[in-house]
GROMACS .gro file of C-alpha atoms in nm:
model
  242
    1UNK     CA    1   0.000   0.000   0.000
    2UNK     CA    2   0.107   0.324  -0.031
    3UNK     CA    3   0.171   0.540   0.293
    4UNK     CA    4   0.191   0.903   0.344
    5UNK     CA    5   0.366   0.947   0.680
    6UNK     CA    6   0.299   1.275   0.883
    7UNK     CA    7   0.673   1.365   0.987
    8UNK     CA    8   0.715   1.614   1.256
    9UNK     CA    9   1.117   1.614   1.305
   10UNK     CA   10   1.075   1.357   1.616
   11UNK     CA   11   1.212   1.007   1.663
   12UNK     CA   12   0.864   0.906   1.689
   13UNK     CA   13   0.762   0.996   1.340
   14UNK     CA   14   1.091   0.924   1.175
   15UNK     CA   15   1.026   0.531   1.295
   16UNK     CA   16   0.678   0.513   1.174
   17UNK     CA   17   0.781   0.640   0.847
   18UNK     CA   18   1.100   0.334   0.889
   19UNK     CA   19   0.802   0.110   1.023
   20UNK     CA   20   0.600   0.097   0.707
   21UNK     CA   21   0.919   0.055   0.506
   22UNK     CA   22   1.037  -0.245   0.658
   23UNK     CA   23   0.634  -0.393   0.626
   24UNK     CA   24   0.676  -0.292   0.274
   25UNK     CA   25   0.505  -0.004   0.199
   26UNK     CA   26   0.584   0.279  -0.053
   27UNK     CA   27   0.609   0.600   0.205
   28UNK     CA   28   0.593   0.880   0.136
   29UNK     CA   29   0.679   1.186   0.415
   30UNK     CA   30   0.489   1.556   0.480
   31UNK     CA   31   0.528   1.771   0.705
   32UNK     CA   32   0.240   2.042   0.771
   33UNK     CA   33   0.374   2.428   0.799
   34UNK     CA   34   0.140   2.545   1.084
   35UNK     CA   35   0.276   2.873   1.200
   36UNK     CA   36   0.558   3.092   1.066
   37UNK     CA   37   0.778   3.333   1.219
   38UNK     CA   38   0.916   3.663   1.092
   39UNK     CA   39   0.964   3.728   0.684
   40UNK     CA   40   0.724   3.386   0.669
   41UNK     CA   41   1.007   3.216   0.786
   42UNK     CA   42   0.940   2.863   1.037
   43UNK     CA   43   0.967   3.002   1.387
   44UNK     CA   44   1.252   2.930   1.536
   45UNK     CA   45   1.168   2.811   1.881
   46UNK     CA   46   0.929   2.557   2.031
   47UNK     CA   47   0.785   2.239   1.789
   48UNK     CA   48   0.727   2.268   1.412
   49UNK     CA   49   1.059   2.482   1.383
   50UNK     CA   50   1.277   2.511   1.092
   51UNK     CA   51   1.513   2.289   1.307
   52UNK     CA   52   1.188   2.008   1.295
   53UNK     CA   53   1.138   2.016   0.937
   54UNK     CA   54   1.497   1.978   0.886
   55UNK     CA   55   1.525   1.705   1.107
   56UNK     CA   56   1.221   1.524   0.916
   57UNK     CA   57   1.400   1.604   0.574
   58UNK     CA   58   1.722   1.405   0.679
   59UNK     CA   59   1.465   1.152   0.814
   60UNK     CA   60   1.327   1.088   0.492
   61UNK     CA   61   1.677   1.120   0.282
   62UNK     CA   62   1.842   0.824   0.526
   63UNK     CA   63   1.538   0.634   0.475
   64UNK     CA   64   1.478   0.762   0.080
   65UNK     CA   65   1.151   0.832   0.075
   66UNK     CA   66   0.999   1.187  -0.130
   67UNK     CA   67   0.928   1.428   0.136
   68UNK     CA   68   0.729   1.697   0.096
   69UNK     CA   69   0.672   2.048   0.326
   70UNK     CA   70   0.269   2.196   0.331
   71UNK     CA   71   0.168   2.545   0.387
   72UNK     CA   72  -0.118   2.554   0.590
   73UNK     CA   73  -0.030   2.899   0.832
   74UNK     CA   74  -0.382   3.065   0.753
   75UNK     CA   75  -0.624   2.744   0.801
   76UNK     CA   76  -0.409   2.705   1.169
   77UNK     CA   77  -0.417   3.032   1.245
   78UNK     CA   78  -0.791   3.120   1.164
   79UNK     CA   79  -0.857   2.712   1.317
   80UNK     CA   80  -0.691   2.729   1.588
   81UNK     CA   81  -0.463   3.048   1.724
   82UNK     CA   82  -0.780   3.263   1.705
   83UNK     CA   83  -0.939   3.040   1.883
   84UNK     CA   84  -0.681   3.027   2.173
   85UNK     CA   85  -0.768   3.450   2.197
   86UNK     CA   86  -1.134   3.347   2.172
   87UNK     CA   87  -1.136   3.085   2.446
   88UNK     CA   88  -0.938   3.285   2.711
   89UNK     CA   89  -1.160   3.594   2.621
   90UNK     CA   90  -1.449   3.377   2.724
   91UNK     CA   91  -1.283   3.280   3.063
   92UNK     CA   92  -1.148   2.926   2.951
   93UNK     CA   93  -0.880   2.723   2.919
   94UNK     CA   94  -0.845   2.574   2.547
   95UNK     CA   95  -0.663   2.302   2.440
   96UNK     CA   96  -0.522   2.412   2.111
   97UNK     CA   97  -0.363   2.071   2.041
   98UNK     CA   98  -0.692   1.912   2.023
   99UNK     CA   99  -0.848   2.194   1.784
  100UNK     CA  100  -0.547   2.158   1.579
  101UNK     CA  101  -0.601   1.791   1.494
  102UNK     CA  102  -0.952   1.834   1.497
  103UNK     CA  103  -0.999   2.126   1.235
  104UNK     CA  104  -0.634   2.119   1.062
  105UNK     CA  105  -0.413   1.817   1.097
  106UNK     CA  106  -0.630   1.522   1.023
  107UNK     CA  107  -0.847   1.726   0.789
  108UNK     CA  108  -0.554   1.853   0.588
  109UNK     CA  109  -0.384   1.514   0.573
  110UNK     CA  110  -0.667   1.264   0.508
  111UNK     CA  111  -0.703   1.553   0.214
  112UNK     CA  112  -0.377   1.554   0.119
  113UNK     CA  113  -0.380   1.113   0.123
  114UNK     CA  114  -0.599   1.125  -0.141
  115UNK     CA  115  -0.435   1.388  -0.328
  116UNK     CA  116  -0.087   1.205  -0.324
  117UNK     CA  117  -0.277   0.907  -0.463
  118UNK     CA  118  -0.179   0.711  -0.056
  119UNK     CA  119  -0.400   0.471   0.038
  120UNK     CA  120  -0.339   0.501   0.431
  121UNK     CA  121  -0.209   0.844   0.669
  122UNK     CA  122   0.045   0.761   0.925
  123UNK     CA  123   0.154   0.958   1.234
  124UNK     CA  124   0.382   0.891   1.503
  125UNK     CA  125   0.099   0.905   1.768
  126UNK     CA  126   0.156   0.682   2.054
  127UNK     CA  127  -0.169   0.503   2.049
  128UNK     CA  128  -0.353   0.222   1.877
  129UNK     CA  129  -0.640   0.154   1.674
  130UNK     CA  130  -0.823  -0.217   1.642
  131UNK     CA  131  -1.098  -0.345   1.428
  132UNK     CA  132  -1.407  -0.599   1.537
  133UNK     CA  133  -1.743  -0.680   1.424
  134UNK     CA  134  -1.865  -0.350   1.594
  135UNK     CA  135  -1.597  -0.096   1.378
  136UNK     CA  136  -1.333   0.068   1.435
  137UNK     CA  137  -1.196   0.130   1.780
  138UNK     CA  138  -0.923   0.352   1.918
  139UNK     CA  139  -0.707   0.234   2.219
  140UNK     CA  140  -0.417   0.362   2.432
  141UNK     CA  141  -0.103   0.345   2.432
  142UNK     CA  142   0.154   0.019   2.495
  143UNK     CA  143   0.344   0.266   2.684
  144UNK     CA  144   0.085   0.431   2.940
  145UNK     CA  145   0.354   0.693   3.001
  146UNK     CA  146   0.361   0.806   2.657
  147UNK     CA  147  -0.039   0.756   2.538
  148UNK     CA  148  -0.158   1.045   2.362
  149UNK     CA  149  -0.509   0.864   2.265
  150UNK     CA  150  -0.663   1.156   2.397
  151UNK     CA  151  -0.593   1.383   2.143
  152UNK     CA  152  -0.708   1.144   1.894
  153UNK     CA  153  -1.051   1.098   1.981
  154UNK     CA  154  -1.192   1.314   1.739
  155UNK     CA  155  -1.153   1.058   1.479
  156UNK     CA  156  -1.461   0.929   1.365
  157UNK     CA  157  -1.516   0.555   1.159
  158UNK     CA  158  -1.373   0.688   0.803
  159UNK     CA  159  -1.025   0.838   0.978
  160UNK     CA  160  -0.980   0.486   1.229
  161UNK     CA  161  -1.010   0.309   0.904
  162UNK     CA  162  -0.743   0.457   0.715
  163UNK     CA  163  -0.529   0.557   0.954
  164UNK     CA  164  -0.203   0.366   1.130
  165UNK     CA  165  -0.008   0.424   1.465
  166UNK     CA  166   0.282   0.167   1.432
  167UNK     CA  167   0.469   0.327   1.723
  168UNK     CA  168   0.150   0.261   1.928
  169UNK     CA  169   0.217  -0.085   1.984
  170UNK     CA  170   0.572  -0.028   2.125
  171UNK     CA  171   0.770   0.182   2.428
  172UNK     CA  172   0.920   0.507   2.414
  173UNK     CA  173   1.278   0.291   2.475
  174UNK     CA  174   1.209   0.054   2.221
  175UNK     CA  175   1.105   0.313   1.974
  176UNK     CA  176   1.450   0.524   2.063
  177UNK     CA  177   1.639   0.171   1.992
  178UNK     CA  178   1.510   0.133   1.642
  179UNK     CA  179   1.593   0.490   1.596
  180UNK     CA  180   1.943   0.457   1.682
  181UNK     CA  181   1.997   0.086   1.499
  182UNK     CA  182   1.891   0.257   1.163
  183UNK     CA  183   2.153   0.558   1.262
  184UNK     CA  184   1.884   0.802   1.255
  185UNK     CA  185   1.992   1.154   1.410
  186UNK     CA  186   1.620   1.197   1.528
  187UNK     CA  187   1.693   0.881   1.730
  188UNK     CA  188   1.777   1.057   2.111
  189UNK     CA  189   1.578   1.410   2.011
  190UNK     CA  190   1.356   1.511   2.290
  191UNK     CA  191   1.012   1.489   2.334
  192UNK     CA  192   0.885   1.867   2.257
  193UNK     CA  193   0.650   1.956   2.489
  194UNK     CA  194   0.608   2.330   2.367
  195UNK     CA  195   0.282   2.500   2.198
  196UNK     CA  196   0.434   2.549   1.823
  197UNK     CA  197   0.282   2.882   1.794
  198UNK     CA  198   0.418   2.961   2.150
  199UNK     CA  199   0.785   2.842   2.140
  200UNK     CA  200   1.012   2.849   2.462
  201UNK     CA  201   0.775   3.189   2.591
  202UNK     CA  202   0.528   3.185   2.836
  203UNK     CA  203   0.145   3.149   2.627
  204UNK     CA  204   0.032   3.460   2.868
  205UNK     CA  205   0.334   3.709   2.673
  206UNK     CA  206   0.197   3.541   2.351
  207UNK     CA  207  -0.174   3.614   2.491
  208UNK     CA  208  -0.074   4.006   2.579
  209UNK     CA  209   0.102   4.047   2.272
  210UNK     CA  210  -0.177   3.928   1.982
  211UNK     CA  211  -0.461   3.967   2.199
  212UNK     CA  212  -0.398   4.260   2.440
  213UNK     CA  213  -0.795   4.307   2.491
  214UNK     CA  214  -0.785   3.970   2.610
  215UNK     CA  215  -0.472   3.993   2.837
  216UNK     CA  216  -0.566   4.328   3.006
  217UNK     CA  217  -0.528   4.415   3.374
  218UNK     CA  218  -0.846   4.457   3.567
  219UNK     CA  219  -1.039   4.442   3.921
  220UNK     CA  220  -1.123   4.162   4.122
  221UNK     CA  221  -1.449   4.166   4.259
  222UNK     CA  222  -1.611   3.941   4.534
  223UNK     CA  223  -1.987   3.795   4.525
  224UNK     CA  224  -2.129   4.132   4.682
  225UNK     CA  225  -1.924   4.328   4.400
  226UNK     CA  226  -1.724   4.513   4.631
  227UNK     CA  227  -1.348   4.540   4.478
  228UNK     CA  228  -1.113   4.395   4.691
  229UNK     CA  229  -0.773   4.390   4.424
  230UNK     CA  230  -0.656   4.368   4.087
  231UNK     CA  231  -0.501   4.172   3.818
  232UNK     CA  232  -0.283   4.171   3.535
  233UNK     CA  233  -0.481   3.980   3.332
  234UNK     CA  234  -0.748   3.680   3.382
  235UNK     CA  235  -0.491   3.475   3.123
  236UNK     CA  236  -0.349   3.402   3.448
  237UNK     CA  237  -0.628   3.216   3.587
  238UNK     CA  238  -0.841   2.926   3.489
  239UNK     CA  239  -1.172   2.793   3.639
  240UNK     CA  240  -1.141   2.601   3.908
  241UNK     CA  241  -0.740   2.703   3.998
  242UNK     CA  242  -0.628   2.679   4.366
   0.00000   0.00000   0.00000
């Protein structure tokens, strides 16, 4: 079958693309541009860098495959960074990952499967997906430490049904391993934990400098409305905080 592989610069994506090489697939590797810095440049800090993408281009030249960069800047930011302002302006706490594979990722790569003339999408998700008489399920992780199931479950019938997790079935260690015996340089890269629009800063400077209505200071008021402080901003607060 042919494969289109979702490469994001990390080991995990570099051995799924390996993965459905060695079960003899023809693979093919994309990475989505989500968010740009200045001059339209890939930010430099955070995930989905220019340091990423590079790291997913050498990926798919030791494992020669066609690799392939997509612009998608304006469906992620209208998706998904507006959104972010939108949700704290509202007084809640968003989840931007999940709206990004919701309304952008998946959509824009089951798209793009088709397009490429790929038969199946594959990502580097830790997390698995199994078939019965009743359809299509998805399941957690091998590795409970790394399961990201949770920001799957959004797929519906169609997207289980075409889509494969081959690092879901394995550990973080063992995935690192095959990474290192195919002399991949992706192979001890660390897990980015970073929002890609965010980088290295704090979300709140990101909040106060694209949404500054959002992010303003203002009063604190208790249940009889008397004023009793201030605060720099209610981007420093969610529901339910201690």
């Amino acid at each position: 079958m042919k494969a289109l592989v979702a490469m994001s610069g990390g080991v995990d994506s570099s051995v799924a693309a390996a993965l459905m090489l060695e079960q003899g697939h023809d693979v093919v590797g994309v990475t989505l541009k989500q968010w740009e810095g200045p001059g339209g440049a890939l930010p430099t800090a955070g995930c989905c860098t220019v340091g990423d993408a590079e790291d997913a281009r050498r990926a798919a030249a030791q494992l020669d495959i066609p690799y392939y960069v997509l612009d998608y800047v304006d469906e992620f930011r209208h998706a998904v960074v507006d959104r972010f302002g939108e949700q704290y302006a509202a007084g809640r706490t968003p989840n931007p990952c999940i709206e990004c594979n919701r309304k952008v990722r998946f959509r824009a790569l089951l798209e793009r499967t088709a397009e490429l003339g790929c038969e199946i999408l594959v990502t580097g998700h830790h997390a698995r997906i199994t078939h019965d008489d009743d359809g299509w399920h998805l399941r957690t992780a091998t590795d409970p430490d790394k399961d990201q199931s949770y920001v799957l479950h959004m797929l519906d019938q169609t997207a289980l049904a075409q889509v494969r997790l081959p690092v879901g079935e394995m550990s973080k260690t063992d995935v690192r391993e095959h990474a290192r015996r195919l002399g991949l340089r992706t192979a001890d890269k660390p897990d980015s934990q970073d929002l890609c629009f965010v980088g290295h800063g704090d979300y709140r400077d990101f909040l106060r400098e694209h949404f500054p209505d959002v992010a303003g200071p203002g009063d604190i008021v208790d249940t009889d409305g008397t004023v009793v402080g201030t605060h720099a901003g209610t981007v420093d607060f969610t529901i339910g905080q201690r």
